[in-house]
PDB file of C-alpha atoms in Angstrom:
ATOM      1  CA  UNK A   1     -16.226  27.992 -13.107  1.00 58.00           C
ATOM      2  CA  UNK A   2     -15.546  28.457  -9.492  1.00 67.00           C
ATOM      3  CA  UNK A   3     -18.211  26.028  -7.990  1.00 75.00           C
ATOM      4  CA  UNK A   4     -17.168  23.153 -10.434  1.00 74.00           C
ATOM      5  CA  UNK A   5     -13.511  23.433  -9.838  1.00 76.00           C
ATOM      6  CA  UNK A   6     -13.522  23.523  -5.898  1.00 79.00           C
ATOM      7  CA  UNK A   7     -16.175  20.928  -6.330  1.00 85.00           C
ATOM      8  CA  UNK A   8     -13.676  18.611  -8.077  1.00 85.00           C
ATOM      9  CA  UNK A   9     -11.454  19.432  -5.278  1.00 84.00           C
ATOM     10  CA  UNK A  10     -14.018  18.787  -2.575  1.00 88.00           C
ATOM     11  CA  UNK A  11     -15.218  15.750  -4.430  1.00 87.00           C
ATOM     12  CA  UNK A  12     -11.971  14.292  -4.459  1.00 88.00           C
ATOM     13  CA  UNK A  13     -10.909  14.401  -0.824  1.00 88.00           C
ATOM     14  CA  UNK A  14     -14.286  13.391  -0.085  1.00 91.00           C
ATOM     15  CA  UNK A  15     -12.961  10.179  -1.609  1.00 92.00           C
ATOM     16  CA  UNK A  16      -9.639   9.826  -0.089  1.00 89.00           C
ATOM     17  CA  UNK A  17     -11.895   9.591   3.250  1.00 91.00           C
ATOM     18  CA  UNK A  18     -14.577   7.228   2.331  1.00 92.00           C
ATOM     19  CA  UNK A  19     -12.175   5.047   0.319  1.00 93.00           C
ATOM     20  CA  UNK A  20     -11.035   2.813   3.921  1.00 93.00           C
ATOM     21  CA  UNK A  21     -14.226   2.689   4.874  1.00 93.00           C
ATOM     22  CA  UNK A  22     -15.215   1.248   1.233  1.00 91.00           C
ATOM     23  CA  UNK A  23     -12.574  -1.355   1.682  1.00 91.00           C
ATOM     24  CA  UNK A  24     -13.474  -2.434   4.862  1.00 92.00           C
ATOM     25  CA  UNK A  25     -17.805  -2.703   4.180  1.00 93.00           C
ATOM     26  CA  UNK A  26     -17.897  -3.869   0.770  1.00 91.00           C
ATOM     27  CA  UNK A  27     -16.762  -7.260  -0.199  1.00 91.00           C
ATOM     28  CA  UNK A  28     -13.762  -7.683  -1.719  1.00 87.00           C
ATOM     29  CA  UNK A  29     -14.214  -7.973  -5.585  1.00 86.00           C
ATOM     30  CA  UNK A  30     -16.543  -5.672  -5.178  1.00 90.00           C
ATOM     31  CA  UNK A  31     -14.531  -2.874  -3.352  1.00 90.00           C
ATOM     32  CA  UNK A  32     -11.387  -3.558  -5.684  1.00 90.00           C
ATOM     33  CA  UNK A  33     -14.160  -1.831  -9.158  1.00 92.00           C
ATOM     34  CA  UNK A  34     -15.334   0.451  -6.581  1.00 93.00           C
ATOM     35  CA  UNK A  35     -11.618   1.633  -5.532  1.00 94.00           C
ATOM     36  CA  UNK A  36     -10.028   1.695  -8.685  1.00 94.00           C
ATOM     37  CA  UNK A  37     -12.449   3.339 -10.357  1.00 94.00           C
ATOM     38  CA  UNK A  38     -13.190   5.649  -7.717  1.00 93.00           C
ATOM     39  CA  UNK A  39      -9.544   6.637  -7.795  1.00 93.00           C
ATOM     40  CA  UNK A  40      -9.293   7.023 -11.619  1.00 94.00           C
ATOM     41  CA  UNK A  41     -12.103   9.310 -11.413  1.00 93.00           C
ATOM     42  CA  UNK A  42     -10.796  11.103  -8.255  1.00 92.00           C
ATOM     43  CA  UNK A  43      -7.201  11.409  -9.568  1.00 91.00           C
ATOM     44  CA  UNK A  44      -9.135  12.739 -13.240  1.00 91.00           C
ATOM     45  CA  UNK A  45     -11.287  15.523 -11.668  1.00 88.00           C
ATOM     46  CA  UNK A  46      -8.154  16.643  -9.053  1.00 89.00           C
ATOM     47  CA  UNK A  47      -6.033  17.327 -12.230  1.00 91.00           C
ATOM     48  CA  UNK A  48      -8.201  18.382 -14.128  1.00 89.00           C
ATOM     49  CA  UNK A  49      -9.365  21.136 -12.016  1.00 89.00           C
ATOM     50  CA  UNK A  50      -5.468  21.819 -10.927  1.00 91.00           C
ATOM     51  CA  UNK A  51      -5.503  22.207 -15.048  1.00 90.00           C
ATOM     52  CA  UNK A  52      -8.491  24.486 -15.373  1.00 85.00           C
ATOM     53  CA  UNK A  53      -6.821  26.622 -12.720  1.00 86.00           C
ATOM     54  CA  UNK A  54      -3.764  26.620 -13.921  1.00 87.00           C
ATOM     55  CA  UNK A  55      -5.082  27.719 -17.273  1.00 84.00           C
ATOM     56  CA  UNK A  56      -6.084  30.912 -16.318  1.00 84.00           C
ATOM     57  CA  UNK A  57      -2.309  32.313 -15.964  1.00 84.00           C
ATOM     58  CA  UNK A  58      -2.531  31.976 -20.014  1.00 82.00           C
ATOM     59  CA  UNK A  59      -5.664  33.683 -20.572  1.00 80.00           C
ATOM     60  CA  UNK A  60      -3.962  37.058 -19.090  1.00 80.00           C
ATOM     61  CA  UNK A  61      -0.739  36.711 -21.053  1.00 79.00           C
ATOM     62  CA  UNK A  62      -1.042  39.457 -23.403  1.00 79.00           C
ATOM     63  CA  UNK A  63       0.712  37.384 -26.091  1.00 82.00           C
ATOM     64  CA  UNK A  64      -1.615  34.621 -26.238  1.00 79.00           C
ATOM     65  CA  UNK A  65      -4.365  37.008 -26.067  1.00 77.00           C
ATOM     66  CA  UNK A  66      -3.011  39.101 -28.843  1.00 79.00           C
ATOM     67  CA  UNK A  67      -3.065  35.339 -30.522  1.00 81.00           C
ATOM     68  CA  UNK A  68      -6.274  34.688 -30.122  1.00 77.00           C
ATOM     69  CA  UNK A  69      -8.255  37.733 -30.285  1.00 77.00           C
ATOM     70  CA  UNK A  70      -9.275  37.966 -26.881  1.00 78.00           C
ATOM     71  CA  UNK A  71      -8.876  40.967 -24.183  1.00 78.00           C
ATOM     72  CA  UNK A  72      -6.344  39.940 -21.720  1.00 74.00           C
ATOM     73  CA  UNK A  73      -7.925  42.995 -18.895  1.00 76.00           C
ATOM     74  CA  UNK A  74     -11.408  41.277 -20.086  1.00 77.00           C
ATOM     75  CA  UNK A  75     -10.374  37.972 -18.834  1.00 75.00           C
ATOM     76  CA  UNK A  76      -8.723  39.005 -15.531  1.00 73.00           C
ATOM     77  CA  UNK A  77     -11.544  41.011 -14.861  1.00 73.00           C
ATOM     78  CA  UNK A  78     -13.791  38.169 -14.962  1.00 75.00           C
ATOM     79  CA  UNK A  79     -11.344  35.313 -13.818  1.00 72.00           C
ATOM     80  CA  UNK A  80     -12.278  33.846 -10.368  1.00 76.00           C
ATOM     81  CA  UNK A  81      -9.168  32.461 -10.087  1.00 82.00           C
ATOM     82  CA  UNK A  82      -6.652  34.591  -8.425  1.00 84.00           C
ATOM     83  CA  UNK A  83      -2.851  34.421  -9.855  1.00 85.00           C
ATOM     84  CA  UNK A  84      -1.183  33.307  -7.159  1.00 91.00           C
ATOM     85  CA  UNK A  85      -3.422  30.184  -6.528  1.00 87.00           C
ATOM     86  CA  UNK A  86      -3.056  29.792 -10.550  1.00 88.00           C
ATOM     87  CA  UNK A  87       0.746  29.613 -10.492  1.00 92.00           C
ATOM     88  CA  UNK A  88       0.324  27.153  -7.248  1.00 93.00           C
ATOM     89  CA  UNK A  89      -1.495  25.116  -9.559  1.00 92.00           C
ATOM     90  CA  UNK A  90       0.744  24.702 -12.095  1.00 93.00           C
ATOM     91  CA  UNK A  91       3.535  24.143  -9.494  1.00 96.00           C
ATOM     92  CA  UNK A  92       1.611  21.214  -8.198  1.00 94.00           C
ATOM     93  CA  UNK A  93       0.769  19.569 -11.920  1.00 94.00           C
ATOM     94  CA  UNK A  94       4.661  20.224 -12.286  1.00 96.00           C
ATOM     95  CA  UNK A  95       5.031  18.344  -8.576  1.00 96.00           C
ATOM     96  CA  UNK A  96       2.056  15.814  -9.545  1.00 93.00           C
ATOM     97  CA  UNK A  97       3.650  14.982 -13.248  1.00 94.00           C
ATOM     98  CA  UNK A  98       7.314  14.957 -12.791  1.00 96.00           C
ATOM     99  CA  UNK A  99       6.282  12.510  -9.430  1.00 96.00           C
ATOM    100  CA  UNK A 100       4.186  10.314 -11.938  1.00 95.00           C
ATOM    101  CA  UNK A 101       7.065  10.153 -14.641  1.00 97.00           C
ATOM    102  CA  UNK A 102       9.819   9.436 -11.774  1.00 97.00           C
ATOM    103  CA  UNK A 103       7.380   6.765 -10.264  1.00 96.00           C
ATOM    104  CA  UNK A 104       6.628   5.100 -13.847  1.00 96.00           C
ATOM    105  CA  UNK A 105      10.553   5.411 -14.565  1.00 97.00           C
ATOM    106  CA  UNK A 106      11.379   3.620 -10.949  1.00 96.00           C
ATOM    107  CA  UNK A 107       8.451   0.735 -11.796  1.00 91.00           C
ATOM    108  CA  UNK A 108       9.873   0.526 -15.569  1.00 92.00           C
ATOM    109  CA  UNK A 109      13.535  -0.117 -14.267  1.00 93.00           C
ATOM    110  CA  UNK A 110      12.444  -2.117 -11.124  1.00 86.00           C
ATOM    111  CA  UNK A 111      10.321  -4.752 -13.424  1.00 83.00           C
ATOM    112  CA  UNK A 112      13.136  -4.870 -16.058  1.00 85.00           C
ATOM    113  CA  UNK A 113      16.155  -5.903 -12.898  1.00 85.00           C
ATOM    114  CA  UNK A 114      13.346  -8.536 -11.997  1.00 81.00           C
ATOM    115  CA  UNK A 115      12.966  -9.888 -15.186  1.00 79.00           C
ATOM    116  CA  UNK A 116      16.430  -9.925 -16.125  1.00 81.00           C
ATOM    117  CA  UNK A 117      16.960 -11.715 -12.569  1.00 79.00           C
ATOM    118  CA  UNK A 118      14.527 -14.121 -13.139  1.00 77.00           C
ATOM    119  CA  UNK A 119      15.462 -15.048 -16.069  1.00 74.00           C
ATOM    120  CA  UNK A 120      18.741 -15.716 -15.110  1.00 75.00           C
ATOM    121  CA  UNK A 121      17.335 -18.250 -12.489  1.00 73.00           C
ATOM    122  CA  UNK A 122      16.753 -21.901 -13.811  1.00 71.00           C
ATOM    123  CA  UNK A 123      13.039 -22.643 -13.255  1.00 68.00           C
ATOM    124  CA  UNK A 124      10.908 -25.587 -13.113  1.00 72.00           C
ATOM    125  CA  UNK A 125       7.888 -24.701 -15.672  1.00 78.00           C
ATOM    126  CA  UNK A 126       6.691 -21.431 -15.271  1.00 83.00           C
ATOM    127  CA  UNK A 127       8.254 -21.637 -11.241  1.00 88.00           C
ATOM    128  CA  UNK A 128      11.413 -20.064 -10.068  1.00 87.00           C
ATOM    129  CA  UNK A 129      12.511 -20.678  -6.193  1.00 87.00           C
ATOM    130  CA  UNK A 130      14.160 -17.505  -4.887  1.00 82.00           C
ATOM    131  CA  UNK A 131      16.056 -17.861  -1.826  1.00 82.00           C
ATOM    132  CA  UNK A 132      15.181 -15.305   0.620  1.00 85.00           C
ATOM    133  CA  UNK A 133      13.685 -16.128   4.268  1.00 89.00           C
ATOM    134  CA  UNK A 134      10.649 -14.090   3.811  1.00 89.00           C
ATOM    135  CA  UNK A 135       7.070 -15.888   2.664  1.00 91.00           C
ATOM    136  CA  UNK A 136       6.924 -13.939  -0.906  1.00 90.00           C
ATOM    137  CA  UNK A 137       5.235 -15.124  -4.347  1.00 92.00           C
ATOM    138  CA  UNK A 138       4.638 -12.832  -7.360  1.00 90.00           C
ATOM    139  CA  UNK A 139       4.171 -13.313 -11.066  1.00 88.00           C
ATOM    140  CA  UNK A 140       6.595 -11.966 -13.908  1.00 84.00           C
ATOM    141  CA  UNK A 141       4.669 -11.463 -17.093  1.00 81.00           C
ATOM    142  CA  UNK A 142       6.052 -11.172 -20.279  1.00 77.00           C
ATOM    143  CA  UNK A 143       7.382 -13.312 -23.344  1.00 77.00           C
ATOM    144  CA  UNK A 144       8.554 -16.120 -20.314  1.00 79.00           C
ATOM    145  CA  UNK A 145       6.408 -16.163 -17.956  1.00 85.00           C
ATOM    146  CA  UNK A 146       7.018 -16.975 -14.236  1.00 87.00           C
ATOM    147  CA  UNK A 147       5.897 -17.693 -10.848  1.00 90.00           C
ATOM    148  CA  UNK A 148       8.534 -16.448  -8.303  1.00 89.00           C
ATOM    149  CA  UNK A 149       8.052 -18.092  -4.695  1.00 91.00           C
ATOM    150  CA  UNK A 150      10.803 -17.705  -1.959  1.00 90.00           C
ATOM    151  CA  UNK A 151      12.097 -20.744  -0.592  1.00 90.00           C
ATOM    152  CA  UNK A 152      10.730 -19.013   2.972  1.00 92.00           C
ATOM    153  CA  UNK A 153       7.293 -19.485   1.748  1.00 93.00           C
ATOM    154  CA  UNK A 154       7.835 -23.561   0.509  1.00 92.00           C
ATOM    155  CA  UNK A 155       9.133 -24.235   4.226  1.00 93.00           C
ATOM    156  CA  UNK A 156       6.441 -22.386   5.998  1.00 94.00           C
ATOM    157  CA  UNK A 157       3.384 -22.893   3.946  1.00 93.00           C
ATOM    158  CA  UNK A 158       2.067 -26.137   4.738  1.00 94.00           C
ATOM    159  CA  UNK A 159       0.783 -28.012   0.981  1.00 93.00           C
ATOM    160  CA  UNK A 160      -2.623 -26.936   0.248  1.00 95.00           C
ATOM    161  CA  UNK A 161      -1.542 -23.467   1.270  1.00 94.00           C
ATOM    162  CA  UNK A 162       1.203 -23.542  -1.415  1.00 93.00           C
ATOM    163  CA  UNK A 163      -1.312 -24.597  -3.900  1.00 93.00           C
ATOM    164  CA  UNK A 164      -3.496 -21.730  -3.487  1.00 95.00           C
ATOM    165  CA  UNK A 165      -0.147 -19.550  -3.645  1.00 94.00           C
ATOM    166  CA  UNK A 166       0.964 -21.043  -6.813  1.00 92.00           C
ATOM    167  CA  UNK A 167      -2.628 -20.905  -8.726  1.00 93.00           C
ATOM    168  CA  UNK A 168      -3.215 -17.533  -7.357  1.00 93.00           C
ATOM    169  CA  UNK A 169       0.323 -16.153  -9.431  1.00 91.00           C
ATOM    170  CA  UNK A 170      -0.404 -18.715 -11.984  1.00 90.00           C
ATOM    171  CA  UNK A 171      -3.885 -16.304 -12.185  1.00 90.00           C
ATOM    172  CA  UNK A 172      -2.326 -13.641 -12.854  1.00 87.00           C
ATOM    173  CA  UNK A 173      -0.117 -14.575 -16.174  1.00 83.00           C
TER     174      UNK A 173
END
């Protein structure tokens, strides 16, 4: 077990390095598979080998060993993993998950104030104007959708520039 966890580990940093230089050599649709997948698979192995060491704090709980037949000594005897970097582990997938939850709660509320903001807003089609000075446009899926463009970006963008701006959100609904 030892090699395939730290590989994980090793494996996944290794990423976090080449990933700029990915994005910066590859052409664009082409980096945006390569990135995203790269990171799904990067983010899978780092838990998953956080999991498969944190693991190993059950296997020498006497209960659960009493549970399910196995020799707690046995296991700690032959466990490479050493129970202080075991309970680190689990502190980080407690770190890692309750940082995931809090980000996906943040996102959740975030989209929902936009929505309910944006809905508020009478729109032209699927286009809202919101009046801010900065050159912003994003889309607002869901059962109305929307195109939100700051009046910042319809001064400053000259025509064929809005275009592109306003079929690139439209894209994405």
């Amino acid at each position: 077990m030892r090699f395939s966890v730290y590989a994980s580990f090793i494996l996944a940093s290794a990423f976090s390095y080449l990933a700029p230089m990915i994005a910066r050599r590859v052409p664009p649709a082409t980096a945006t598979w390569l990135l995203s997948t790269g990171s799904v698979i990067s983010a899978g192995c780092a838990t998953g080998a956080l999991g498969l060491c944190a693991v190993t704090l059950a296997g020498r709980n006497h209960l659960l060993a009493a549970q399910g037949h196995w020799s707690s000594m046995v296991f700690a005897h032959a466990d490479p993993v050493r129970p202080v970097v075991a309970t680190g582990c689990v502190a980080l997938l407690v770190i890692l998950y309750g940082r995931a939850l809090h980000t996906a709660f943040r996102r959740r509320c975030a989209r929902d104030a936009i929505r309910r903001a944006i809905l508020s807003v009478p729109a032209a089609g699927d286009l809202v104007v919101y009046a801010a000075e900065s050159i912003e446009a994003f889309a607002v899926p869901g059962a109305t959708p929307r195109v939100v463009i700051t009046n910042g970006a319809l001064r400053r963008l000259r025509p064929a520039e809005l275009d592109a701006v306003i079929a690139h959100e439209r894209s994405h609904l």
